[in-house]
mmCIF file of C-alpha atoms in Angstrom:
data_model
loop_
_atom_site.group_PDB
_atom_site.id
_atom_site.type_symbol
_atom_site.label_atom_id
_atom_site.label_comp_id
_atom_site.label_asym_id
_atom_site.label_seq_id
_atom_site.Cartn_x
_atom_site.Cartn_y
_atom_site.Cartn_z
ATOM 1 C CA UNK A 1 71.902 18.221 120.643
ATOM 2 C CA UNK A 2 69.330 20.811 119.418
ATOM 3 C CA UNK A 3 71.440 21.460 116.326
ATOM 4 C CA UNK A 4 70.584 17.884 114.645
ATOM 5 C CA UNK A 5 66.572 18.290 115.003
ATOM 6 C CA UNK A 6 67.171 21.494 113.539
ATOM 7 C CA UNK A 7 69.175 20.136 110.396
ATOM 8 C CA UNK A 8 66.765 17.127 110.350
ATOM 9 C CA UNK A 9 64.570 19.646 109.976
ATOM 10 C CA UNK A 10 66.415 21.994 107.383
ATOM 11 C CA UNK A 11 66.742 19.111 105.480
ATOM 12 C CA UNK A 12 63.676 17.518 105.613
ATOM 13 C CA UNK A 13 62.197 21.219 104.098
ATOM 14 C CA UNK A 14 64.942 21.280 101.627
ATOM 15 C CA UNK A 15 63.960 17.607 100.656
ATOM 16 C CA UNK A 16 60.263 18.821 99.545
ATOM 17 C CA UNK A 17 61.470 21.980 98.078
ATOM 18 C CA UNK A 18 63.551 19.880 95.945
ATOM 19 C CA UNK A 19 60.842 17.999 95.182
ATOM 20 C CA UNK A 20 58.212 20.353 94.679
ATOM 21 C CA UNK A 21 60.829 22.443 92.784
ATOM 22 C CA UNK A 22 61.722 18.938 90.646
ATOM 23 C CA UNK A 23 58.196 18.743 90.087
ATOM 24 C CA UNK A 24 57.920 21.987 88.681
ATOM 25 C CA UNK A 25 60.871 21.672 86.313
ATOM 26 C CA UNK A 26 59.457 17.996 84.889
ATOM 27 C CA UNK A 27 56.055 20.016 84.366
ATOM 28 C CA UNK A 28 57.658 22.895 82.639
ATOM 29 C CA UNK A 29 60.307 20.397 80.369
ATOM 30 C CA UNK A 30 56.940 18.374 79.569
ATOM 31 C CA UNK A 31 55.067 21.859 78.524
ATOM 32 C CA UNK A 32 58.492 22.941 76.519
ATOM 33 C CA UNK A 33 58.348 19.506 74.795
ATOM 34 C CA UNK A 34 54.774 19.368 73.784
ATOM 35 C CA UNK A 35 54.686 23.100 72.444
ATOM 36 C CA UNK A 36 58.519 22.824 70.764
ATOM 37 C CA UNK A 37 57.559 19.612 68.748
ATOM 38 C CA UNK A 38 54.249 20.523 67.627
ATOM 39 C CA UNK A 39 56.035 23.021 64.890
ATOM 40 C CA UNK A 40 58.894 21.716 64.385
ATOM 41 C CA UNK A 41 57.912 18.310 63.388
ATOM 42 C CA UNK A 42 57.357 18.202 60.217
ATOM 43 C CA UNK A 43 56.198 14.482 59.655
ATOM 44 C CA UNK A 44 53.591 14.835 62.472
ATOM 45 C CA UNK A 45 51.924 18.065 60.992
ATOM 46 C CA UNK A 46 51.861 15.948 57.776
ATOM 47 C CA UNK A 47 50.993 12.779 58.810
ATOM 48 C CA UNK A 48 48.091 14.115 60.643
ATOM 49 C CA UNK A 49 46.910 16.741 58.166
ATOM 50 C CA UNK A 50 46.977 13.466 55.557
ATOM 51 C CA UNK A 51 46.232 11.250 57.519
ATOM 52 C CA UNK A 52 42.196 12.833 57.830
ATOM 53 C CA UNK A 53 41.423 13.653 54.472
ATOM 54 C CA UNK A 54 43.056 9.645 53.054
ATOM 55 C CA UNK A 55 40.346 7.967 56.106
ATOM 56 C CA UNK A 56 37.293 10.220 54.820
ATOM 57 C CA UNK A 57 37.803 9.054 51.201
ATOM 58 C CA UNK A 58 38.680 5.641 52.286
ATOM 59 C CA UNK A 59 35.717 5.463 54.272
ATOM 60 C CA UNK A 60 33.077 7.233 52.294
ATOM 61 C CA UNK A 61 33.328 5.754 49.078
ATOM 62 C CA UNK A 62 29.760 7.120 47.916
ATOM 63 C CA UNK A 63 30.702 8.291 44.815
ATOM 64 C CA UNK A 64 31.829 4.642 44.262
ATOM 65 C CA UNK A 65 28.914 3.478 45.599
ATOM 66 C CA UNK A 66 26.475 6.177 43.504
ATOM 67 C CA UNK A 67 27.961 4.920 40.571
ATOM 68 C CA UNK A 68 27.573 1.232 40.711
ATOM 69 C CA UNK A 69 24.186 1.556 41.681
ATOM 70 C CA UNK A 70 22.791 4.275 39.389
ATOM 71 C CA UNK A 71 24.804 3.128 36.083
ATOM 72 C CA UNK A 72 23.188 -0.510 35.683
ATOM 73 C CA UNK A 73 19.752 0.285 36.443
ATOM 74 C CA UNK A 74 19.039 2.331 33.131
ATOM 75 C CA UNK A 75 21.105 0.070 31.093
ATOM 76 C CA UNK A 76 18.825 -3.042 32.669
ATOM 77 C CA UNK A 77 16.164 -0.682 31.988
ATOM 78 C CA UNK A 78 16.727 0.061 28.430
ATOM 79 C CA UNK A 79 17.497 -3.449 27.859
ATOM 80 C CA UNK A 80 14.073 -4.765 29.114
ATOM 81 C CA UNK A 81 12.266 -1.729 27.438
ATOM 82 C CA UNK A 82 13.686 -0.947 23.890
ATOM 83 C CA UNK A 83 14.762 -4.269 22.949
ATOM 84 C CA UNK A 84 12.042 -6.792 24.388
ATOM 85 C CA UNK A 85 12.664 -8.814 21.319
ATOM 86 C CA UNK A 86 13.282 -9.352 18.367
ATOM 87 C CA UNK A 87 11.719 -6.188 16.305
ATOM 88 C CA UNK A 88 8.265 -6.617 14.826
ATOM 89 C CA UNK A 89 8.048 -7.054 11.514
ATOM 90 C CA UNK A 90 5.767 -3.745 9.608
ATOM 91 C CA UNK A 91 2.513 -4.652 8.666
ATOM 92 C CA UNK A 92 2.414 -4.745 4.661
ATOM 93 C CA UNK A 93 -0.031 -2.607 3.291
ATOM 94 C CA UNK A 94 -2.694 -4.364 1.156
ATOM 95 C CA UNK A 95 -2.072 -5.047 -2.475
ATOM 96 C CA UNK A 96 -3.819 -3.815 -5.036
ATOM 97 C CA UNK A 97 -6.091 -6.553 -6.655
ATOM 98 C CA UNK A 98 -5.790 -7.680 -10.006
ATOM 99 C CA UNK A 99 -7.689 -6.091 -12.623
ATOM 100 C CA UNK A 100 -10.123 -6.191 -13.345
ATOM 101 C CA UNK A 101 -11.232 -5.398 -9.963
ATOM 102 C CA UNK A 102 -13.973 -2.531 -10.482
ATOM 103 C CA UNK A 103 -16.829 -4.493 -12.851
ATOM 104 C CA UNK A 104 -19.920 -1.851 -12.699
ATOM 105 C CA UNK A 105 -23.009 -1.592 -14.888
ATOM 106 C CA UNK A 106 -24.648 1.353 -15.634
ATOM 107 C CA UNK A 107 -27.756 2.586 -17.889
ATOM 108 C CA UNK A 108 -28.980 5.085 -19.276
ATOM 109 C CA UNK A 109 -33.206 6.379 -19.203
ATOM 110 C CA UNK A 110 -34.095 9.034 -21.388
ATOM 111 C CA UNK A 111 -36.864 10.738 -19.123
ATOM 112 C CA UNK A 112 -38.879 12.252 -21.963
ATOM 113 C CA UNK A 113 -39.602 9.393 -23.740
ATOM 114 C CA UNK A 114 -38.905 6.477 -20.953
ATOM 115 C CA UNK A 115 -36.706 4.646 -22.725
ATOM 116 C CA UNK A 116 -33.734 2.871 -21.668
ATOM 117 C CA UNK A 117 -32.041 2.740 -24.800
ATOM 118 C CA UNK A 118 -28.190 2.034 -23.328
ATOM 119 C CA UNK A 119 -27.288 -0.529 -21.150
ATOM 120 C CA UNK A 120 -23.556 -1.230 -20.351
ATOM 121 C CA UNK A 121 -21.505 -3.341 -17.673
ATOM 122 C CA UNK A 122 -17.975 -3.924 -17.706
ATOM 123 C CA UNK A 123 -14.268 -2.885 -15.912
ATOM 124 C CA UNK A 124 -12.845 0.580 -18.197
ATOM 125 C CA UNK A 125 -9.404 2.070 -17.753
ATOM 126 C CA UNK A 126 -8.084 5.274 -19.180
ATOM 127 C CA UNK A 127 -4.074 5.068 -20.256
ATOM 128 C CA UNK A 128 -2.999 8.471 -21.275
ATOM 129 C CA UNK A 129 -0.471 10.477 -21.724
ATOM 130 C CA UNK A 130 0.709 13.588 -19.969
ATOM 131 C CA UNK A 131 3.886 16.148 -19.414
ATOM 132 C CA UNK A 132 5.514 16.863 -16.294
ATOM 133 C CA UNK A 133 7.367 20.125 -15.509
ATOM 134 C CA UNK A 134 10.835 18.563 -13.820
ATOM 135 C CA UNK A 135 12.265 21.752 -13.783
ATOM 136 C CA UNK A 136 12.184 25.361 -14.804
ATOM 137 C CA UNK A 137 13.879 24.239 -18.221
ATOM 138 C CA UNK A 138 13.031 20.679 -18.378
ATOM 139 C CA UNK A 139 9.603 18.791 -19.519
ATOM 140 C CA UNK A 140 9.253 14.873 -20.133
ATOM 141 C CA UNK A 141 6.272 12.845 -21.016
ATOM 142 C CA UNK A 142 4.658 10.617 -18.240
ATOM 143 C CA UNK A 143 1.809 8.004 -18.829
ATOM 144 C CA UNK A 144 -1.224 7.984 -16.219
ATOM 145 C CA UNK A 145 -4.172 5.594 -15.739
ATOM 146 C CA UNK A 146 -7.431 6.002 -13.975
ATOM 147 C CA UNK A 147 -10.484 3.462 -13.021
ATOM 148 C CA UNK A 148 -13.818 3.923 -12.838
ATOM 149 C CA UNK A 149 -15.416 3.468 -9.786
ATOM 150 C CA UNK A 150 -17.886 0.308 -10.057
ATOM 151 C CA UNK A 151 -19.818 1.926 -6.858
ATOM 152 C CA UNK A 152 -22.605 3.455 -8.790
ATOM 153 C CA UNK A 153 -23.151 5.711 -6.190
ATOM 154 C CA UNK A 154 -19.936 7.692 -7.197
ATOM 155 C CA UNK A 155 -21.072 7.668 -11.013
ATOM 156 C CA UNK A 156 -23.415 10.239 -12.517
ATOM 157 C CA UNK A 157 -24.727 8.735 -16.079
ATOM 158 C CA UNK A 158 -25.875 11.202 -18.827
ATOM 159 C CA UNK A 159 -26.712 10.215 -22.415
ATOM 160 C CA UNK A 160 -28.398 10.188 -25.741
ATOM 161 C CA UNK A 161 -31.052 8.185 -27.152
ATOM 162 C CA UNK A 162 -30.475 9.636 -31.037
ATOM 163 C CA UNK A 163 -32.348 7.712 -33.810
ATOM 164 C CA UNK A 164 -29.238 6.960 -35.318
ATOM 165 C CA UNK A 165 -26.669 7.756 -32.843
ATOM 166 C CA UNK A 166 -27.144 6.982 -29.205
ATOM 167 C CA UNK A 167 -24.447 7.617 -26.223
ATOM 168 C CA UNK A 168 -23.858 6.754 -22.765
ATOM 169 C CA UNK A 169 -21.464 8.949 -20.495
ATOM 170 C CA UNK A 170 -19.965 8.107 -17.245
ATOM 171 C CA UNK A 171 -18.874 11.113 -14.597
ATOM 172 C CA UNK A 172 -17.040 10.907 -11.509
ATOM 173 C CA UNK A 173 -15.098 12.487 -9.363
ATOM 174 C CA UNK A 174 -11.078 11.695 -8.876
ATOM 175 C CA UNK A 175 -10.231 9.465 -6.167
ATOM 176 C CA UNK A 176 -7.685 11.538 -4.242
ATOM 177 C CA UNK A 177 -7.391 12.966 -0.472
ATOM 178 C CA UNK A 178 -7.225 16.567 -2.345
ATOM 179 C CA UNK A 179 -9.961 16.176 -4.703
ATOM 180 C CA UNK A 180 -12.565 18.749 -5.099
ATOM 181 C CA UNK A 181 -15.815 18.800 -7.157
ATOM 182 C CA UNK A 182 -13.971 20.640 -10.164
ATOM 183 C CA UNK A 183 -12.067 17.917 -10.111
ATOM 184 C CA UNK A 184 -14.476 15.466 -12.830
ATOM 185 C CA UNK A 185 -13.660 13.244 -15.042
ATOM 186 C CA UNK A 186 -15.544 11.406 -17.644
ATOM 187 C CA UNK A 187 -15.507 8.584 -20.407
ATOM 188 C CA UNK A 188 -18.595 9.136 -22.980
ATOM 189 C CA UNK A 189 -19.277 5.246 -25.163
ATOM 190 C CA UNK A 190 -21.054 5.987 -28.179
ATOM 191 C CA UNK A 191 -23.406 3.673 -30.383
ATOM 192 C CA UNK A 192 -24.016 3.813 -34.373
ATOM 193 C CA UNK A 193 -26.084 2.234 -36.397
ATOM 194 C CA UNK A 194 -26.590 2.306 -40.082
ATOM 195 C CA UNK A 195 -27.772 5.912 -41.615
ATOM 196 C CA UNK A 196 -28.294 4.754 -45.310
ATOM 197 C CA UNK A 197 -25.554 7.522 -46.654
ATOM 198 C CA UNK A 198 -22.094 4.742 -47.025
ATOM 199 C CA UNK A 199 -22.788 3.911 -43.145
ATOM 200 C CA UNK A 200 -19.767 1.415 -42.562
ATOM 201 C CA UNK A 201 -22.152 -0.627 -40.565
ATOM 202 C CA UNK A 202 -24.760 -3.043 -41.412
ATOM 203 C CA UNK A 203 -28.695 -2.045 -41.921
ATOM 204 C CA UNK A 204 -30.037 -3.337 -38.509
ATOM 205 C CA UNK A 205 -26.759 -3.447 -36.787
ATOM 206 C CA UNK A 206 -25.190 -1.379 -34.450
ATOM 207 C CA UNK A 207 -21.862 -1.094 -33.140
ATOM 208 C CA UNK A 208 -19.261 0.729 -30.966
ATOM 209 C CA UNK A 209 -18.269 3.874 -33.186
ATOM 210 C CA UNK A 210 -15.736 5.956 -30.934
ATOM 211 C CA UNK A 211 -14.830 6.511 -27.331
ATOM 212 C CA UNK A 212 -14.532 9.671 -25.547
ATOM 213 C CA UNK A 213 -12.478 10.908 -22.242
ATOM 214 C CA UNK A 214 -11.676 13.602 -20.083
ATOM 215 C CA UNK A 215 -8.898 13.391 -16.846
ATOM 216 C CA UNK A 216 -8.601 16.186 -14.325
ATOM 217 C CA UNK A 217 -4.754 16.262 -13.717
ATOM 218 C CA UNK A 218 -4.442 18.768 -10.589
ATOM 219 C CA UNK A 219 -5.133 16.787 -8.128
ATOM 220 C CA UNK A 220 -2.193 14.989 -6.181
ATOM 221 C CA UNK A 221 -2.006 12.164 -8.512
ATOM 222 C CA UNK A 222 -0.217 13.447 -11.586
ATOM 223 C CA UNK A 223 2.047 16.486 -9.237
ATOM 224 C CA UNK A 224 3.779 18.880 -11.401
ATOM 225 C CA UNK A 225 1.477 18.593 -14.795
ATOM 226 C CA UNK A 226 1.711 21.249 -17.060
ATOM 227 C CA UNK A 227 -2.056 20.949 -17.956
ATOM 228 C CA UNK A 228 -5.361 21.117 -15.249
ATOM 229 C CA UNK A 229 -7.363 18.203 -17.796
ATOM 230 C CA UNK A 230 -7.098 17.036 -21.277
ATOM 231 C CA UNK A 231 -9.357 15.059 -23.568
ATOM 232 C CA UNK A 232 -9.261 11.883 -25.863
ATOM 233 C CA UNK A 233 -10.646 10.461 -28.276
ATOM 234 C CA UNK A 234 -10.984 6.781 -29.934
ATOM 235 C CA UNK A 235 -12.367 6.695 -33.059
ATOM 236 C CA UNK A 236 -13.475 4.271 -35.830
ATOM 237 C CA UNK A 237 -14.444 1.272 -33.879
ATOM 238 C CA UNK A 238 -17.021 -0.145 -36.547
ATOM 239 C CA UNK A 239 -15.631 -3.620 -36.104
ATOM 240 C CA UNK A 240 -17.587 -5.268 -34.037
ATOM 241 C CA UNK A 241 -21.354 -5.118 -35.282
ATOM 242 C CA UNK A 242 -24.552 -6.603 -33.112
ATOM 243 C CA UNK A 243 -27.789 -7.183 -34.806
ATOM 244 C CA UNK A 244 -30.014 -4.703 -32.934
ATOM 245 C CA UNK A 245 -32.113 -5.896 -30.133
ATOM 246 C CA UNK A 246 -29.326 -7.987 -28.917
ATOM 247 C CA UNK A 247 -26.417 -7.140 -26.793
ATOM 248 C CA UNK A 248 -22.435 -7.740 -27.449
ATOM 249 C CA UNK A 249 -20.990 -9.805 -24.754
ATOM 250 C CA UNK A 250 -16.425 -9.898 -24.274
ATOM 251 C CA UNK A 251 -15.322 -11.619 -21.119
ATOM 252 C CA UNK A 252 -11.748 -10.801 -22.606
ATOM 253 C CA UNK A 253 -9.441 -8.293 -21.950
ATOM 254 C CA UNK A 254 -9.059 -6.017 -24.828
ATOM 255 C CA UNK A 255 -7.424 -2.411 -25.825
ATOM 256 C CA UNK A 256 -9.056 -0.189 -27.744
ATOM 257 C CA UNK A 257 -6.788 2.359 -29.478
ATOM 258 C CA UNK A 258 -6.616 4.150 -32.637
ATOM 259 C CA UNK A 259 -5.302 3.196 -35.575
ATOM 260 C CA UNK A 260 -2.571 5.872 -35.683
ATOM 261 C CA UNK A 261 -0.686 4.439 -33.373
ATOM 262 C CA UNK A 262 -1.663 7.139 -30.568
ATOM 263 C CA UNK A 263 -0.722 6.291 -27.165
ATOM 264 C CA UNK A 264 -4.246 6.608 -25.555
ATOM 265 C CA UNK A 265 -6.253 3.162 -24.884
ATOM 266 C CA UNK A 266 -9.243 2.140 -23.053
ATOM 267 C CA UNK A 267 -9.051 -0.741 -21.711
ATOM 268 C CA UNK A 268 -12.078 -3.198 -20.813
ATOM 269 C CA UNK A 269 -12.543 -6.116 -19.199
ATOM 270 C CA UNK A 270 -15.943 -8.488 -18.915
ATOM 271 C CA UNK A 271 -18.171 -5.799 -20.349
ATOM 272 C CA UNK A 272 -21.768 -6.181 -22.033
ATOM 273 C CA UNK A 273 -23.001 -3.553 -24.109
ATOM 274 C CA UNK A 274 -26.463 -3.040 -25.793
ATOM 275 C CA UNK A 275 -27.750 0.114 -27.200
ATOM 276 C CA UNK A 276 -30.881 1.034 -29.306
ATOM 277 C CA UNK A 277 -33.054 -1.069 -26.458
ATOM 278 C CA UNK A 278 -36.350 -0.163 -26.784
ATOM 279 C CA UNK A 279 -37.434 -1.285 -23.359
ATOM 280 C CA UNK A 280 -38.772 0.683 -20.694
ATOM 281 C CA UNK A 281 -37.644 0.148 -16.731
ATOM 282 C CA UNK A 282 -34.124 -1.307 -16.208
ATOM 283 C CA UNK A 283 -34.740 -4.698 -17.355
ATOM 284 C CA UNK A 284 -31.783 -6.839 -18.306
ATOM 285 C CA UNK A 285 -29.768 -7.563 -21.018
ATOM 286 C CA UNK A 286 -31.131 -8.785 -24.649
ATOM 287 C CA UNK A 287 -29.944 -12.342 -25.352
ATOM 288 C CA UNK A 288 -25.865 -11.920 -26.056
ATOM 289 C CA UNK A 289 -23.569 -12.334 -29.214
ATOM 290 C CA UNK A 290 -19.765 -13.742 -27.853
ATOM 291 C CA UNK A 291 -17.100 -12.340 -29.134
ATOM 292 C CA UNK A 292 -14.419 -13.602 -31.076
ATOM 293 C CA UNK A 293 -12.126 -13.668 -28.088
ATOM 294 C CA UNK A 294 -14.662 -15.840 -25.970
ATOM 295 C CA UNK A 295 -15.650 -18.078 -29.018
ATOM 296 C CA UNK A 296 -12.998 -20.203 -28.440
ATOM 297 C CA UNK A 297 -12.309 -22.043 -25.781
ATOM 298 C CA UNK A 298 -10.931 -25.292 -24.165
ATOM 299 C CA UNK A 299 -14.424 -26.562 -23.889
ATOM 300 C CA UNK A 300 -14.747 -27.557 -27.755
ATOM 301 C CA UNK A 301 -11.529 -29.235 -28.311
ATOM 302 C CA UNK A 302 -12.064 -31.467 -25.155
ATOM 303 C CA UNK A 303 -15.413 -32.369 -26.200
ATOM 304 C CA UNK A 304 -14.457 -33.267 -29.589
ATOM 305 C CA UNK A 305 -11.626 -35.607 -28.274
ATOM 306 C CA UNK A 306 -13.278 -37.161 -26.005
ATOM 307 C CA UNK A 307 -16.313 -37.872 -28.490
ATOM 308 C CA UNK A 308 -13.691 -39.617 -30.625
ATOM 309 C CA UNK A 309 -12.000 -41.615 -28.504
ATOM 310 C CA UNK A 310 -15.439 -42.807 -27.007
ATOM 311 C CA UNK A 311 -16.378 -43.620 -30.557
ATOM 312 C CA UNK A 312 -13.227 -45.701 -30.602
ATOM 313 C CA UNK A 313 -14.078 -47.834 -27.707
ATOM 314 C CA UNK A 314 -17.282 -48.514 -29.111
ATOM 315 C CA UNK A 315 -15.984 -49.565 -32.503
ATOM 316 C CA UNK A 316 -13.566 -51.699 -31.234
ATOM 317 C CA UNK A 317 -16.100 -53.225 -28.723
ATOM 318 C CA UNK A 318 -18.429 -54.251 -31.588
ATOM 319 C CA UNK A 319 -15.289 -55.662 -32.991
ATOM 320 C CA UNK A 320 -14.304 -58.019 -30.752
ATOM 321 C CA UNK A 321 -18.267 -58.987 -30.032
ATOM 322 C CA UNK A 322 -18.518 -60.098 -34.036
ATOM 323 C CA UNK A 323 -15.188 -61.882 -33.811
ATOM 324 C CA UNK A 324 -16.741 -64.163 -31.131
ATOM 325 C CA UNK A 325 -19.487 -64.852 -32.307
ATOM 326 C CA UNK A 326 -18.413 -65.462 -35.673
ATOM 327 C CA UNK A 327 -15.526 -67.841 -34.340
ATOM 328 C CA UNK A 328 -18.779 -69.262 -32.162
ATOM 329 C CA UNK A 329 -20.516 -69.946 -35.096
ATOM 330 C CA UNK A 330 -16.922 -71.434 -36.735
ATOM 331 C CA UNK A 331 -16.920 -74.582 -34.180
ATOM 332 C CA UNK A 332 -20.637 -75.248 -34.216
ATOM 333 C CA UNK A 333 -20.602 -76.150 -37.596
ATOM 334 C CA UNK A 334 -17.669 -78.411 -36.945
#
């Protein structure tokens, strides 16, 4: 009877040791399955080694992000700043005004015997020619022009009052940026009258006899000339003779030139000269002689037509006025 506690018992302990020792094989099989698997599976090592760095790009898309929001703003930037509108039109620069644009009037007082004896207004330009260097072997012929300034501010005025022979000259400096005081120019008008030894002009007459000019050419108007100045001269301009004590009044433009053919010209536009004045103070000018170019104009002809045909309408007035009354006097006798 004691023998079947005692195997109850036996077996009981062999029950737990079973189970403790069943317990202890699971937990080892489980260990030996985790730490067999972890190398030996391939797809799991790759799937999770993958499997990190595809969710951080999937889920930080900054450079995506950066990009859309950095690109438009300096396009809609540039947009707005470069191209507001439609591009404004350059201002033009001011055109040059028609000549003659630079009417001055000068005189000139001989201090000795305080006299102005020349008195001159008008717009003068100097056409000339001059040569160019193009090239170490290769010259050509260019034509300038220059204006006198009309401020008389910017003109010094020399002369001669000559008994016979009287001038007026103009000098002024060139109207360039790189002008200097060397840089002069001048036009010199003189005045003849008759000398009594085969004097082309007319005893108590003067006139225009020649014209006289220098141009400075180193200054940045004419680049590249092969001379610093040069002179001109106009000569035998007895044409156009004033009885003395008036003056010699051209609203025209005109060219004077020699008769050569030369190419230098002055050209002047609504100029009044007078010279042997015997006046002292700058006074005005003597009473005026037109010239030719002035003397006609469109005034005459449409004051001679329009005398006519008024002297039409008055002829044919008195015409019909006698033909009434003479028909008038027709049936009263009747």
């Amino acid at each position: 009877m004691r023998i079947i506690p005692e195997f109850l018992t036996m077996a009981k302990f062999s029950w737990s040791l079973a189970l403790v020792m069943a317990l202890c094989l699971g937990h080892l099989i489980l260990a030996a399955d985790t730490d067999v698997t972890t190398p030996t599976d391939p797809d799991k090592k790759t799937t999770s080694t993958t499997e990190a760095p595809t969710t951080s790009e999937t889920t930080t898309p900054t450079p995506s992000t950066t990009t859309s929001t950095t690109t438009p703003a300096p396009s809609t930037n540039a947009t707005t700043t470069t191209t507001p509108g439609p591009t404004p039109t350059p201002t033009p620069k001011p055109e040059r005004p028609e000549w003659p644009y630079n009417i001055g009037e000068w005189s000139y007082t001989d201090e000795t015997k305080n006299v102005t004896c020349i008195r001159i207004r008008g717009a003068f330009e100097l056409y000339f020619p001059y040569e160019v260097k193009v090239n170490e072997t290769v010259k050509e012929i260019r034509n300038g022009t220059i204006s006198i300034p009309k401020d008389p501010r910017e003109v010094n005025v020399t002369g001669d009052c000559g008994k016979h022979e009287q001038s007026i000259t103009l000098n002024w400096i060139s109207a360039d940026v790189n002008a200097t005081k060397k840089d002069k120019n001048y036009l010199t008008l003189t005045f003849g009258t008759n000398t009594g030894n085969g004097s082309k002009i007319t005893d108590g007459k003067f006139a225009l006899t020649s014209v006289e000019y220098m141009v400075t050419l180193t200054n940045g108007s004419f680049p590249n000339a092969t001379e610093p100045s040069k002179v001109f001269k106009i000569d035998h301009l007895n044409k156009e003779q004033v009885p003395i004590h008036k003056s010699y009044k051209c609203l025209a433009k005109r060219t004077l030139k020699n008769e050569d053919g030369e190419p230098q010209e002055l050209k002047i536009a609504s100029s009044q000269f007078e010279a042997f004045r015997n006046v002292t103070g700058d006074k005005p000018f003597s009473p005026s002689e037109e010239c030719s170019l002035d003397g006609v104009t469109d005034i005459v002809p449409i004051a001679v037509g329009a005398s006519l045909a008024g002297l039409v309408v008055v002829v044919l007035i008195a015409y019909l006025i006698g033909r009434r009354r003479s028909r008038a006097r027709g049936y009263q006798s009747v």
